[in-house]
mmCIF file of C-alpha atoms and ligand atoms in Angstrom:
data_model
loop_
_atom_site.group_PDB
_atom_site.id
_atom_site.type_symbol
_atom_site.label_atom_id
_atom_site.label_comp_id
_atom_site.label_asym_id
_atom_site.label_seq_id
_atom_site.Cartn_x
_atom_site.Cartn_y
_atom_site.Cartn_z
ATOM 1 C CA UNK A 337 0.000 0.000 0.000
ATOM 2 C CA UNK A 338 1.379 3.439 -0.910
ATOM 3 C CA UNK A 339 2.205 5.750 1.941
ATOM 4 C CA UNK A 340 3.687 9.187 2.543
ATOM 5 C CA UNK A 341 4.850 8.245 6.017
ATOM 6 C CA UNK A 342 8.152 9.882 6.946
ATOM 7 C CA UNK A 343 9.843 8.136 9.910
ATOM 8 C CA UNK A 344 12.131 11.118 10.522
ATOM 9 C CA UNK A 345 9.225 13.524 10.899
ATOM 10 C CA UNK A 346 7.021 11.222 12.979
ATOM 11 C CA UNK A 347 5.646 12.512 16.238
ATOM 12 C CA UNK A 348 2.664 10.895 17.991
ATOM 13 C CA UNK A 349 -0.540 12.739 17.016
ATOM 14 C CA UNK A 350 -2.618 14.543 19.657
ATOM 15 C CA UNK A 351 -6.253 13.511 19.902
ATOM 16 C CA UNK A 352 -9.155 15.447 21.457
ATOM 17 C CA UNK A 353 -10.857 14.174 24.633
ATOM 18 C CA UNK A 354 -14.099 12.337 23.781
ATOM 19 C CA UNK A 355 -17.168 11.642 25.931
ATOM 20 C CA UNK A 356 -18.696 8.175 26.380
ATOM 21 C CA UNK A 357 -21.911 7.496 28.281
ATOM 22 C CA UNK A 358 -23.471 4.171 29.204
ATOM 23 C CA UNK A 359 -26.535 3.004 31.102
ATOM 24 C CA UNK A 360 -27.515 -0.105 33.016
ATOM 25 C CA UNK A 361 -29.267 -1.335 29.876
ATOM 26 C CA UNK A 362 -25.944 -1.197 27.971
ATOM 27 C CA UNK A 363 -24.272 -3.189 30.755
ATOM 28 C CA UNK A 364 -26.952 -5.922 30.638
ATOM 29 C CA UNK A 365 -27.020 -6.064 26.819
ATOM 30 C CA UNK A 366 -23.228 -6.445 26.794
ATOM 31 C CA UNK A 367 -23.389 -9.301 29.333
ATOM 32 C CA UNK A 368 -25.928 -11.145 27.146
ATOM 33 C CA UNK A 369 -23.655 -10.484 24.140
ATOM 34 C CA UNK A 370 -20.761 -12.328 25.795
ATOM 35 C CA UNK A 371 -22.946 -15.285 26.737
ATOM 36 C CA UNK A 372 -23.949 -14.523 30.348
ATOM 37 C CA UNK A 373 -26.957 -16.668 31.356
ATOM 38 C CA UNK A 374 -27.142 -18.137 27.830
ATOM 39 C CA UNK A 375 -27.136 -21.731 29.063
ATOM 40 C CA UNK A 376 -28.916 -21.142 32.352
ATOM 41 C CA UNK A 377 -31.203 -18.126 32.723
ATOM 42 C CA UNK A 378 -30.957 -18.327 36.531
ATOM 43 C CA UNK A 379 -27.217 -19.003 36.717
ATOM 44 C CA UNK A 380 -26.241 -18.121 40.313
ATOM 45 C CA UNK A 381 -22.939 -16.519 39.214
ATOM 46 C CA UNK A 382 -24.281 -14.551 36.274
ATOM 47 C CA UNK A 383 -27.849 -13.364 36.878
ATOM 48 C CA UNK A 384 -26.455 -10.264 38.636
ATOM 49 C CA UNK A 385 -24.989 -9.031 35.318
ATOM 50 C CA UNK A 386 -28.388 -8.857 33.636
ATOM 51 C CA UNK A 387 -30.958 -8.475 36.445
ATOM 52 C CA UNK A 388 -31.312 -6.925 39.927
ATOM 53 C CA UNK A 389 -31.485 -10.148 41.907
ATOM 54 C CA UNK A 390 -32.150 -10.508 45.650
ATOM 55 C CA UNK A 391 -32.876 -6.817 46.183
ATOM 56 C CA UNK A 392 -29.600 -5.661 44.554
ATOM 57 C CA UNK A 393 -29.738 -1.902 43.876
ATOM 58 C CA UNK A 394 -27.988 -2.149 40.549
ATOM 59 C CA UNK A 395 -26.668 -4.817 38.250
ATOM 60 C CA UNK A 396 -22.943 -5.666 38.202
ATOM 61 C CA UNK A 397 -20.574 -4.740 35.425
ATOM 62 C CA UNK A 398 -18.374 -7.365 33.793
ATOM 63 C CA UNK A 399 -14.759 -6.108 33.721
ATOM 64 C CA UNK A 400 -14.444 -6.659 29.953
ATOM 65 C CA UNK A 401 -17.294 -4.159 29.454
ATOM 66 C CA UNK A 402 -14.618 -1.475 29.885
ATOM 67 C CA UNK A 403 -13.120 -2.432 26.506
ATOM 68 C CA UNK A 404 -16.152 -0.803 24.880
ATOM 69 C CA UNK A 405 -15.253 2.595 26.332
ATOM 70 C CA UNK A 406 -12.479 3.078 23.809
ATOM 71 C CA UNK A 407 -14.231 1.927 20.626
ATOM 72 C CA UNK A 408 -15.911 5.221 19.691
ATOM 73 C CA UNK A 409 -12.700 7.145 20.334
ATOM 74 C CA UNK A 410 -10.444 5.178 18.002
ATOM 75 C CA UNK A 411 -11.412 6.531 14.590
ATOM 76 C CA UNK A 412 -8.191 8.389 14.050
ATOM 77 C CA UNK A 413 -5.588 8.344 11.341
ATOM 78 C CA UNK A 414 -1.848 8.347 11.733
ATOM 79 C CA UNK A 415 -0.622 11.054 9.327
ATOM 80 C CA UNK A 416 0.911 9.480 6.224
ATOM 81 C CA UNK A 417 -0.166 5.903 7.005
ATOM 82 C CA UNK A 418 -2.714 4.480 4.576
ATOM 83 C CA UNK A 419 -4.626 1.251 5.145
ATOM 84 C CA UNK A 420 -7.702 -0.611 3.948
ATOM 85 C CA UNK A 421 -10.168 -0.614 6.882
ATOM 86 C CA UNK A 422 -11.746 -3.835 5.548
ATOM 87 C CA UNK A 423 -8.494 -5.673 6.301
ATOM 88 C CA UNK A 424 -8.219 -4.420 9.882
ATOM 89 C CA UNK A 425 -8.174 -7.132 12.566
ATOM 90 C CA UNK A 426 -8.163 -6.713 16.310
ATOM 91 C CA UNK A 427 -4.786 -8.015 17.490
ATOM 92 C CA UNK A 428 -4.750 -7.557 21.253
ATOM 93 C CA UNK A 429 -6.561 -5.931 24.148
ATOM 94 C CA UNK A 430 -4.980 -5.012 27.474
ATOM 95 C CA UNK A 431 -7.161 -3.624 30.281
ATOM 96 C CA UNK A 432 -6.351 -2.221 33.731
ATOM 97 C CA UNK A 433 -9.219 -1.507 36.135
ATOM 98 C CA UNK A 434 -8.550 0.985 38.935
ATOM 99 C CA UNK A 435 -11.975 1.571 40.545
ATOM 100 C CA UNK A 436 -15.238 -0.349 40.991
ATOM 101 C CA UNK A 437 -17.231 0.097 37.792
ATOM 102 C CA UNK A 438 -20.435 2.140 38.083
ATOM 103 C CA UNK A 439 -23.583 0.641 36.523
ATOM 104 C CA UNK A 440 -24.081 3.820 34.546
ATOM 105 C CA UNK A 441 -21.713 6.715 33.924
ATOM 106 C CA UNK A 442 -20.548 9.482 31.673
ATOM 107 C CA UNK A 443 -16.852 9.234 30.954
ATOM 108 C CA UNK A 444 -14.187 11.333 29.337
ATOM 109 C CA UNK A 445 -11.731 9.335 27.237
ATOM 110 C CA UNK A 446 -8.167 10.507 26.733
ATOM 111 C CA UNK A 447 -6.621 8.695 23.790
ATOM 112 C CA UNK A 448 -3.006 8.546 22.742
ATOM 113 C CA UNK A 449 -0.983 6.614 20.209
ATOM 114 C CA UNK A 450 1.021 4.128 22.262
ATOM 115 C CA UNK A 451 2.741 2.259 19.462
ATOM 116 C CA UNK A 452 3.206 2.029 15.714
ATOM 117 C CA UNK A 453 5.178 -0.802 14.141
ATOM 118 C CA UNK A 454 6.020 -1.713 10.566
ATOM 119 C CA UNK A 455 5.800 -5.531 10.445
ATOM 120 C CA UNK A 456 6.397 -5.821 6.703
ATOM 121 C CA UNK A 457 3.120 -7.515 5.753
ATOM 122 C CA UNK A 458 1.132 -5.463 8.267
ATOM 123 C CA UNK A 459 1.182 -2.313 10.346
ATOM 124 C CA UNK A 460 0.503 -2.760 14.056
ATOM 125 C CA UNK A 461 -1.040 0.217 15.854
ATOM 126 C CA UNK A 462 -1.481 0.493 19.629
ATOM 127 C CA UNK A 463 -3.915 3.039 21.043
ATOM 128 C CA UNK A 464 -4.164 3.825 24.741
ATOM 129 C CA UNK A 465 -7.464 5.045 26.184
ATOM 130 C CA UNK A 466 -7.726 6.342 29.744
ATOM 131 C CA UNK A 467 -11.345 6.657 30.900
ATOM 132 C CA UNK A 468 -12.217 9.209 33.593
ATOM 133 C CA UNK A 469 -15.543 9.496 35.415
ATOM 134 C CA UNK A 470 -16.931 12.876 34.345
ATOM 135 C CA UNK A 471 -18.469 13.718 37.743
ATOM 136 C CA UNK A 472 -15.672 12.711 40.106
ATOM 137 C CA UNK A 473 -12.745 13.048 37.706
ATOM 138 C CA UNK A 474 -11.489 9.631 38.904
ATOM 139 C CA UNK A 475 -9.529 7.436 36.501
ATOM 140 C CA UNK A 476 -11.628 4.255 36.179
ATOM 141 C CA UNK A 477 -9.658 2.162 33.721
ATOM 142 C CA UNK A 478 -7.138 2.039 30.922
ATOM 143 C CA UNK A 479 -7.394 0.117 27.648
ATOM 144 C CA UNK A 480 -4.572 -0.601 25.261
ATOM 145 C CA UNK A 481 -6.065 -1.642 21.915
ATOM 146 C CA UNK A 482 -3.773 -3.209 19.319
ATOM 147 C CA UNK A 483 -4.953 -3.317 15.728
ATOM 148 C CA UNK A 484 -3.343 -5.397 13.006
ATOM 149 C CA UNK A 485 -3.639 -3.614 9.645
ATOM 150 C CA UNK A 486 -3.124 -6.317 7.038
ATOM 151 C CA UNK A 487 -1.470 -5.064 3.863
ATOM 152 C CA UNK A 488 -0.343 -1.765 5.450
ATOM 153 C CA UNK A 489 3.196 -2.877 6.323
ATOM 154 C CA UNK A 490 6.283 -1.629 4.533
ATOM 155 C CA UNK A 491 5.133 1.957 5.058
ATOM 156 C CA UNK A 492 8.383 3.143 6.630
ATOM 157 C CA UNK A 493 10.768 2.128 3.840
ATOM 158 C CA UNK A 494 13.542 2.280 6.455
ATOM 159 C CA UNK A 495 16.000 -0.220 7.865
ATOM 160 C CA UNK A 496 15.346 -1.439 10.505
ATOM 161 C CA UNK A 497 11.574 -1.087 9.921
ATOM 162 C CA UNK A 498 9.939 1.719 11.888
ATOM 163 C CA UNK A 499 8.903 0.855 15.434
ATOM 164 C CA UNK A 500 7.641 3.368 17.996
ATOM 165 C CA UNK A 501 6.428 2.494 21.484
ATOM 166 C CA UNK A 502 5.855 4.526 24.611
ATOM 167 C CA UNK A 503 5.020 1.426 26.641
ATOM 168 C CA UNK A 504 7.114 -0.989 28.689
ATOM 169 C CA UNK A 505 7.289 -4.291 26.763
ATOM 170 C CA UNK A 506 5.767 -6.424 29.525
ATOM 171 C CA UNK A 507 2.432 -4.521 29.422
ATOM 172 C CA UNK A 508 1.071 -6.043 26.294
ATOM 173 C CA UNK A 509 3.272 -8.932 25.325
ATOM 174 C CA UNK A 510 2.005 -12.422 24.548
ATOM 175 C CA UNK A 511 2.120 -15.212 27.151
ATOM 176 C CA UNK A 512 3.722 -18.645 27.391
ATOM 177 C CA UNK A 513 1.169 -21.390 27.943
ATOM 178 C CA UNK A 514 2.263 -23.751 30.773
ATOM 179 C CA UNK A 515 3.004 -27.373 29.827
ATOM 180 C CA UNK A 516 1.114 -28.980 32.744
ATOM 181 C CA UNK A 517 -2.566 -29.860 33.050
ATOM 182 C CA UNK A 518 -4.829 -26.779 33.371
ATOM 183 C CA UNK A 519 -6.274 -25.949 36.809
ATOM 184 C CA UNK A 520 -9.720 -25.545 35.237
ATOM 185 C CA UNK A 521 -11.379 -25.941 31.836
ATOM 186 C CA UNK A 522 -14.656 -24.329 30.795
ATOM 187 C CA UNK A 523 -16.630 -25.067 27.646
ATOM 188 C CA UNK A 524 -19.174 -22.650 26.232
ATOM 189 C CA UNK A 525 -21.173 -22.542 22.996
ATOM 190 C CA UNK A 526 -21.461 -19.327 21.043
ATOM 191 C CA UNK A 527 -24.729 -18.816 19.162
ATOM 192 C CA UNK A 528 -24.879 -18.632 15.353
ATOM 193 C CA UNK A 529 -26.315 -15.127 15.998
ATOM 194 C CA UNK A 530 -23.654 -14.210 18.612
ATOM 195 C CA UNK A 531 -21.998 -11.463 16.551
ATOM 196 C CA UNK A 532 -25.396 -9.982 15.623
ATOM 197 C CA UNK A 533 -26.221 -9.740 19.315
ATOM 198 C CA UNK A 534 -22.777 -8.518 20.396
ATOM 199 C CA UNK A 535 -22.622 -5.741 17.745
ATOM 200 C CA UNK A 536 -25.521 -3.988 19.511
ATOM 201 C CA UNK A 537 -22.967 -3.091 22.200
ATOM 202 C CA UNK A 538 -21.420 -0.634 19.758
ATOM 203 C CA UNK A 539 -19.064 -2.320 17.273
ATOM 204 C CA UNK A 540 -21.024 -2.204 13.994
ATOM 205 C CA UNK A 541 -18.142 -3.185 11.707
ATOM 206 C CA UNK A 542 -19.855 -5.185 8.876
ATOM 207 C CA UNK A 543 -17.024 -7.755 9.027
ATOM 208 C CA UNK A 544 -19.132 -9.311 11.799
ATOM 209 C CA UNK A 545 -22.518 -9.229 10.064
ATOM 210 C CA UNK A 546 -22.220 -8.894 6.278
ATOM 211 C CA UNK A 547 -21.275 -12.047 4.288
ATOM 212 C CA UNK A 548 -19.945 -10.020 1.304
ATOM 213 C CA UNK A 549 -17.689 -7.840 3.459
ATOM 214 C CA UNK A 550 -16.468 -10.935 5.324
ATOM 215 C CA UNK A 551 -15.518 -12.568 1.973
ATOM 216 C CA UNK A 552 -13.638 -9.432 0.867
ATOM 217 C CA UNK A 553 -11.714 -9.637 4.149
ATOM 218 C CA UNK A 554 -10.796 -13.273 3.459
ATOM 219 C CA UNK A 555 -13.324 -15.186 5.587
ATOM 220 C CA UNK A 556 -15.987 -17.666 4.504
ATOM 221 C CA UNK A 557 -18.564 -16.083 6.839
ATOM 222 C CA UNK A 558 -18.826 -13.044 9.144
ATOM 223 C CA UNK A 559 -16.507 -13.580 12.114
ATOM 224 C CA UNK A 560 -17.003 -12.990 15.810
ATOM 225 C CA UNK A 561 -15.710 -9.754 17.369
ATOM 226 C CA UNK A 562 -12.415 -10.422 19.177
ATOM 227 C CA UNK A 563 -13.749 -8.609 22.224
ATOM 228 C CA UNK A 564 -16.748 -10.957 22.291
ATOM 229 C CA UNK A 565 -14.411 -13.973 22.458
ATOM 230 C CA UNK A 566 -12.438 -12.171 25.197
ATOM 231 C CA UNK A 567 -15.691 -11.571 27.101
ATOM 232 C CA UNK A 568 -16.492 -15.308 26.973
ATOM 233 C CA UNK A 569 -12.993 -16.225 28.200
ATOM 234 C CA UNK A 570 -12.892 -13.774 31.126
ATOM 235 C CA UNK A 571 -16.426 -14.767 32.157
ATOM 236 C CA UNK A 572 -15.198 -18.388 32.261
ATOM 237 C CA UNK A 573 -12.291 -17.335 34.526
ATOM 238 C CA UNK A 574 -14.601 -15.384 36.859
ATOM 239 C CA UNK A 575 -16.826 -18.466 37.110
ATOM 240 C CA UNK A 576 -14.118 -21.071 37.580
ATOM 241 C CA UNK A 577 -11.462 -19.171 39.578
ATOM 242 C CA UNK A 578 -13.155 -16.146 41.204
ATOM 243 C CA UNK A 579 -16.253 -18.019 42.401
ATOM 244 C CA UNK A 580 -18.364 -15.587 40.425
ATOM 245 C CA UNK A 581 -16.836 -12.430 41.978
ATOM 246 C CA UNK A 582 -15.951 -10.155 39.045
ATOM 247 C CA UNK A 583 -14.582 -7.432 41.386
ATOM 248 C CA UNK A 584 -11.448 -9.528 41.791
ATOM 249 C CA UNK A 585 -10.301 -8.795 38.255
ATOM 250 C CA UNK A 586 -7.505 -6.229 38.211
ATOM 251 C CA UNK A 587 -6.008 -6.492 34.760
ATOM 252 C CA UNK A 588 -6.605 -8.471 31.554
ATOM 253 C CA UNK A 589 -4.532 -9.299 28.492
ATOM 254 C CA UNK A 590 -5.934 -11.067 25.448
ATOM 255 C CA UNK A 591 -4.126 -11.738 22.173
ATOM 256 C CA UNK A 592 -6.318 -12.792 19.253
ATOM 257 C CA UNK A 593 -4.574 -15.659 17.505
ATOM 258 C CA UNK A 594 -7.201 -16.759 15.003
ATOM 259 C CA UNK A 595 -10.734 -15.750 13.971
ATOM 260 C CA UNK A 596 -13.827 -17.411 15.494
ATOM 261 C CA UNK A 597 -17.008 -18.143 13.570
ATOM 262 C CA UNK A 598 -20.275 -17.507 15.456
ATOM 263 C CA UNK A 599 -21.767 -20.842 16.516
ATOM 264 C CA UNK A 600 -18.408 -22.409 17.347
ATOM 265 C CA UNK A 601 -17.659 -23.874 20.777
ATOM 266 C CA UNK A 602 -15.070 -22.107 22.948
ATOM 267 C CA UNK A 603 -12.998 -24.158 25.380
ATOM 268 C CA UNK A 604 -11.032 -22.022 27.858
ATOM 269 C CA UNK A 605 -8.150 -23.651 29.750
ATOM 270 C CA UNK A 606 -6.772 -21.876 32.855
ATOM 271 C CA UNK A 607 -3.536 -22.211 34.822
ATOM 272 C CA UNK A 608 -2.700 -20.445 38.124
ATOM 273 C CA UNK A 609 0.616 -18.652 38.620
ATOM 274 C CA UNK A 610 0.410 -16.755 41.918
ATOM 275 C CA UNK A 611 -2.296 -14.128 41.492
ATOM 276 C CA UNK A 612 -2.155 -14.489 37.697
ATOM 277 C CA UNK A 613 -4.445 -16.738 35.668
ATOM 278 C CA UNK A 614 -2.874 -17.733 32.362
ATOM 279 C CA UNK A 615 -5.494 -18.846 29.878
ATOM 280 C CA UNK A 616 -5.932 -20.140 26.377
ATOM 281 C CA UNK A 617 -9.188 -20.418 24.452
ATOM 282 C CA UNK A 618 -9.590 -22.989 21.693
ATOM 283 C CA UNK A 619 -12.310 -23.560 19.142
ATOM 284 C CA UNK A 620 -13.432 -27.146 19.738
ATOM 285 C CA UNK A 621 -14.671 -27.826 16.197
ATOM 286 C CA UNK A 622 -11.312 -26.868 14.606
ATOM 287 C CA UNK A 623 -9.006 -27.773 17.550
ATOM 288 C CA UNK A 624 -7.275 -24.410 17.141
ATOM 289 C CA UNK A 625 -6.199 -21.842 19.741
ATOM 290 C CA UNK A 626 -7.944 -18.533 19.028
ATOM 291 C CA UNK A 627 -7.051 -16.433 22.089
ATOM 292 C CA UNK A 628 -4.476 -16.469 24.864
ATOM 293 C CA UNK A 629 -3.492 -14.146 27.670
ATOM 294 C CA UNK A 630 -3.670 -13.595 31.385
ATOM 295 C CA UNK A 631 -5.915 -12.125 34.045
ATOM 296 C CA UNK A 632 -4.421 -10.654 37.248
ATOM 297 C CA UNK A 633 -6.617 -10.941 40.328
ATOM 298 C CA UNK A 634 -6.929 -9.197 43.682
ATOM 299 C CA UNK A 635 -6.618 -11.448 46.722
ATOM 300 C CA UNK A 636 -6.304 -14.894 45.165
ATOM 301 C CA UNK A 637 -5.949 -17.373 48.028
ATOM 302 C CA UNK A 638 -4.049 -20.632 47.638
ATOM 303 C CA UNK A 639 -7.263 -22.548 48.420
ATOM 304 C CA UNK A 640 -9.132 -20.943 45.462
HETATM 305 C C1 LIG B 1883 -3.829 4.377 12.111
HETATM 306 C C2 LIG B 1883 -4.867 3.402 12.316
HETATM 307 C C3 LIG B 1883 -5.606 3.541 13.547
HETATM 308 C C4 LIG B 1883 -6.618 2.501 13.560
HETATM 309 C C5 LIG B 1883 -7.742 2.967 14.301
HETATM 310 C C6 LIG B 1883 -8.864 2.042 14.122
HETATM 311 C C7 LIG B 1883 -9.387 1.784 15.445
HETATM 312 C C8 LIG B 1883 -10.376 0.668 15.450
HETATM 313 C C9 LIG B 1883 -10.308 0.042 16.777
HETATM 314 C C10 LIG B 1883 -11.317 -0.973 16.902
HETATM 315 C C11 LIG B 1883 -10.734 -2.313 16.768
HETATM 316 C C12 LIG B 1883 -11.769 -3.328 16.923
HETATM 317 C C13 LIG B 1883 -12.174 -3.918 15.590
HETATM 318 C C14 LIG B 1883 -12.502 -5.332 15.806
HETATM 319 C C15 LIG B 1883 -12.138 -6.242 14.896
HETATM 320 C C16 LIG B 1883 -12.242 -7.626 15.238
HETATM 321 O O1 LIG B 1883 -12.803 -8.006 16.225
HETATM 322 S S1 LIG B 1883 -11.460 -8.741 14.176
HETATM 323 C C17 LIG B 1883 -11.703 -10.300 14.992
HETATM 324 C C18 LIG B 1883 -10.747 -10.564 16.084
HETATM 325 N N1 LIG B 1883 -9.387 -10.712 15.620
HETATM 326 C C19 LIG B 1883 -8.980 -11.775 14.935
HETATM 327 O O2 LIG B 1883 -9.744 -12.663 14.625
HETATM 328 C C20 LIG B 1883 -7.513 -11.848 14.580
HETATM 329 C C21 LIG B 1883 -6.975 -13.220 14.865
HETATM 330 N N2 LIG B 1883 -5.536 -13.290 14.601
HETATM 331 C C22 LIG B 1883 -5.026 -13.562 13.391
HETATM 332 O O3 LIG B 1883 -5.748 -13.824 12.441
HETATM 333 C C23 LIG B 1883 -3.532 -13.548 13.267
HETATM 334 O O4 LIG B 1883 -2.948 -13.685 14.513
HETATM 335 C C24 LIG B 1883 -3.003 -12.249 12.608
HETATM 336 C C25 LIG B 1883 -3.436 -11.009 13.392
HETATM 337 C C26 LIG B 1883 -3.522 -12.155 11.150
HETATM 338 C C27 LIG B 1883 -1.473 -12.295 12.582
HETATM 339 O O5 LIG B 1883 -1.079 -13.517 12.081
HETATM 340 P P1 LIG B 1883 0.168 -13.596 11.083
HETATM 341 O O6 LIG B 1883 -0.073 -12.745 9.893
HETATM 342 O O7 LIG B 1883 0.455 -15.032 10.848
HETATM 343 O O8 LIG B 1883 1.287 -12.882 11.942
HETATM 344 P P2 LIG B 1883 2.737 -13.404 12.327
HETATM 345 O O9 LIG B 1883 3.473 -13.703 11.047
HETATM 346 O O10 LIG B 1883 2.631 -14.486 13.323
HETATM 347 O O11 LIG B 1883 3.362 -12.131 13.030
HETATM 348 C C28 LIG B 1883 3.767 -10.990 12.285
HETATM 349 C C29 LIG B 1883 4.111 -9.898 13.276
HETATM 350 O O12 LIG B 1883 2.907 -9.398 13.857
HETATM 351 C C30 LIG B 1883 2.884 -9.620 15.279
HETATM 352 N N3 LIG B 1883 1.551 -10.146 15.615
HETATM 353 C C31 LIG B 1883 1.077 -11.332 15.243
HETATM 354 N N4 LIG B 1883 -0.157 -11.495 15.731
HETATM 355 C C32 LIG B 1883 -0.454 -10.389 16.422
HETATM 356 C C33 LIG B 1883 -1.602 -9.994 17.190
HETATM 357 N N5 LIG B 1883 -2.645 -10.779 17.302
HETATM 358 N N6 LIG B 1883 -1.560 -8.809 17.794
HETATM 359 C C34 LIG B 1883 -0.477 -8.004 17.701
HETATM 360 N N7 LIG B 1883 0.644 -8.328 16.977
HETATM 361 C C35 LIG B 1883 0.640 -9.505 16.361
HETATM 362 C C36 LIG B 1883 3.949 -10.668 15.549
HETATM 363 O O13 LIG B 1883 4.472 -10.517 16.823
HETATM 364 C C37 LIG B 1883 4.941 -10.424 14.448
HETATM 365 O O14 LIG B 1883 5.805 -9.385 14.833
HETATM 366 P P3 LIG B 1883 7.377 -9.682 14.954
HETATM 367 O O15 LIG B 1883 7.508 -10.778 15.963
HETATM 368 O O16 LIG B 1883 7.958 -8.382 15.396
HETATM 369 O O17 LIG B 1883 7.787 -10.083 13.583
#
């Protein structure tokens, strides 16, 4: 792809602050979109994400819901870098949660370019979003979104290829899957309509709904949103390791290894390493790993 990118003149662009508001309805719709209560409508661990049970004042927010905060803010260009948006894939998501998540809020998002890498066949872009509660000014969470722009590599025409990062390497790097037996394994079916349901949470990219667009992007059918797969995996960890207590999740990394087709079965394997849960999600029908990463927890006891 042609590009006027000049590595010598590169400086990270400045982006305006953007608002993001959500309601309890958005929180519940998101939870349904990542499979909460799909198999059991009265699931004791999950009903609280979609309904005020037992006199609860408000429903609870799944930690992966925070990944939505950044989506509307990431429509920016990097000057001089051209890419075909139809070939964009979500590469990774890293999330840090600093405060309990309100059931409804208005946020201010501060976005910055955290990384830009010329990988030859692709460009990899990392965008950081810090989300502040508008009323209190408190920093609620941070998302680091990595996008893989197929066909946009080679833009720097320099040797070594251009690579900019303002992040420590350990923040968003991939994980090594342990060799031993997993501590827990959780199997979950996605629905054939999973992406159509999940998109209502705000990611309307037709790659996930339109068969023609999916074909142009190289897939036989519309694929599942990476963040939907991540939502399934983290929900499995909350169920199996946190005894249903989502407030224990402190930080999440997910690297998308392969696409998922809606209707496929997700099998999430989990290993414990101190207060870190290493996980890997496979698609059962194709025996392929589609996602791997870790989740760091508050107060994980050895008895789990
Ligand atoms: C200026 C632009 C700004 C953009 C702003 C737009 C903002 C939009 C933000 C919203 C984003 C959400 C949109 C959502 C889309 C989706 O949900 S798509 C579905 C979910 N994602 C997937 O299904 C992708 C699954 N993964 C894959 O298909 C493959 O892993 C891959 C991404 C195609 C890469 O595979 P491959 O081409 O074989 O790469 P490699 O040869 O192994 O590696 C090449 C280098 O790239 C690095 N890399 C590889 N994978 C990833 C990854 N997942 N994330 C980040 N980086 C990756 C890899 O390390 C290699 O680098 P080097 O080691 O330095 O060579």
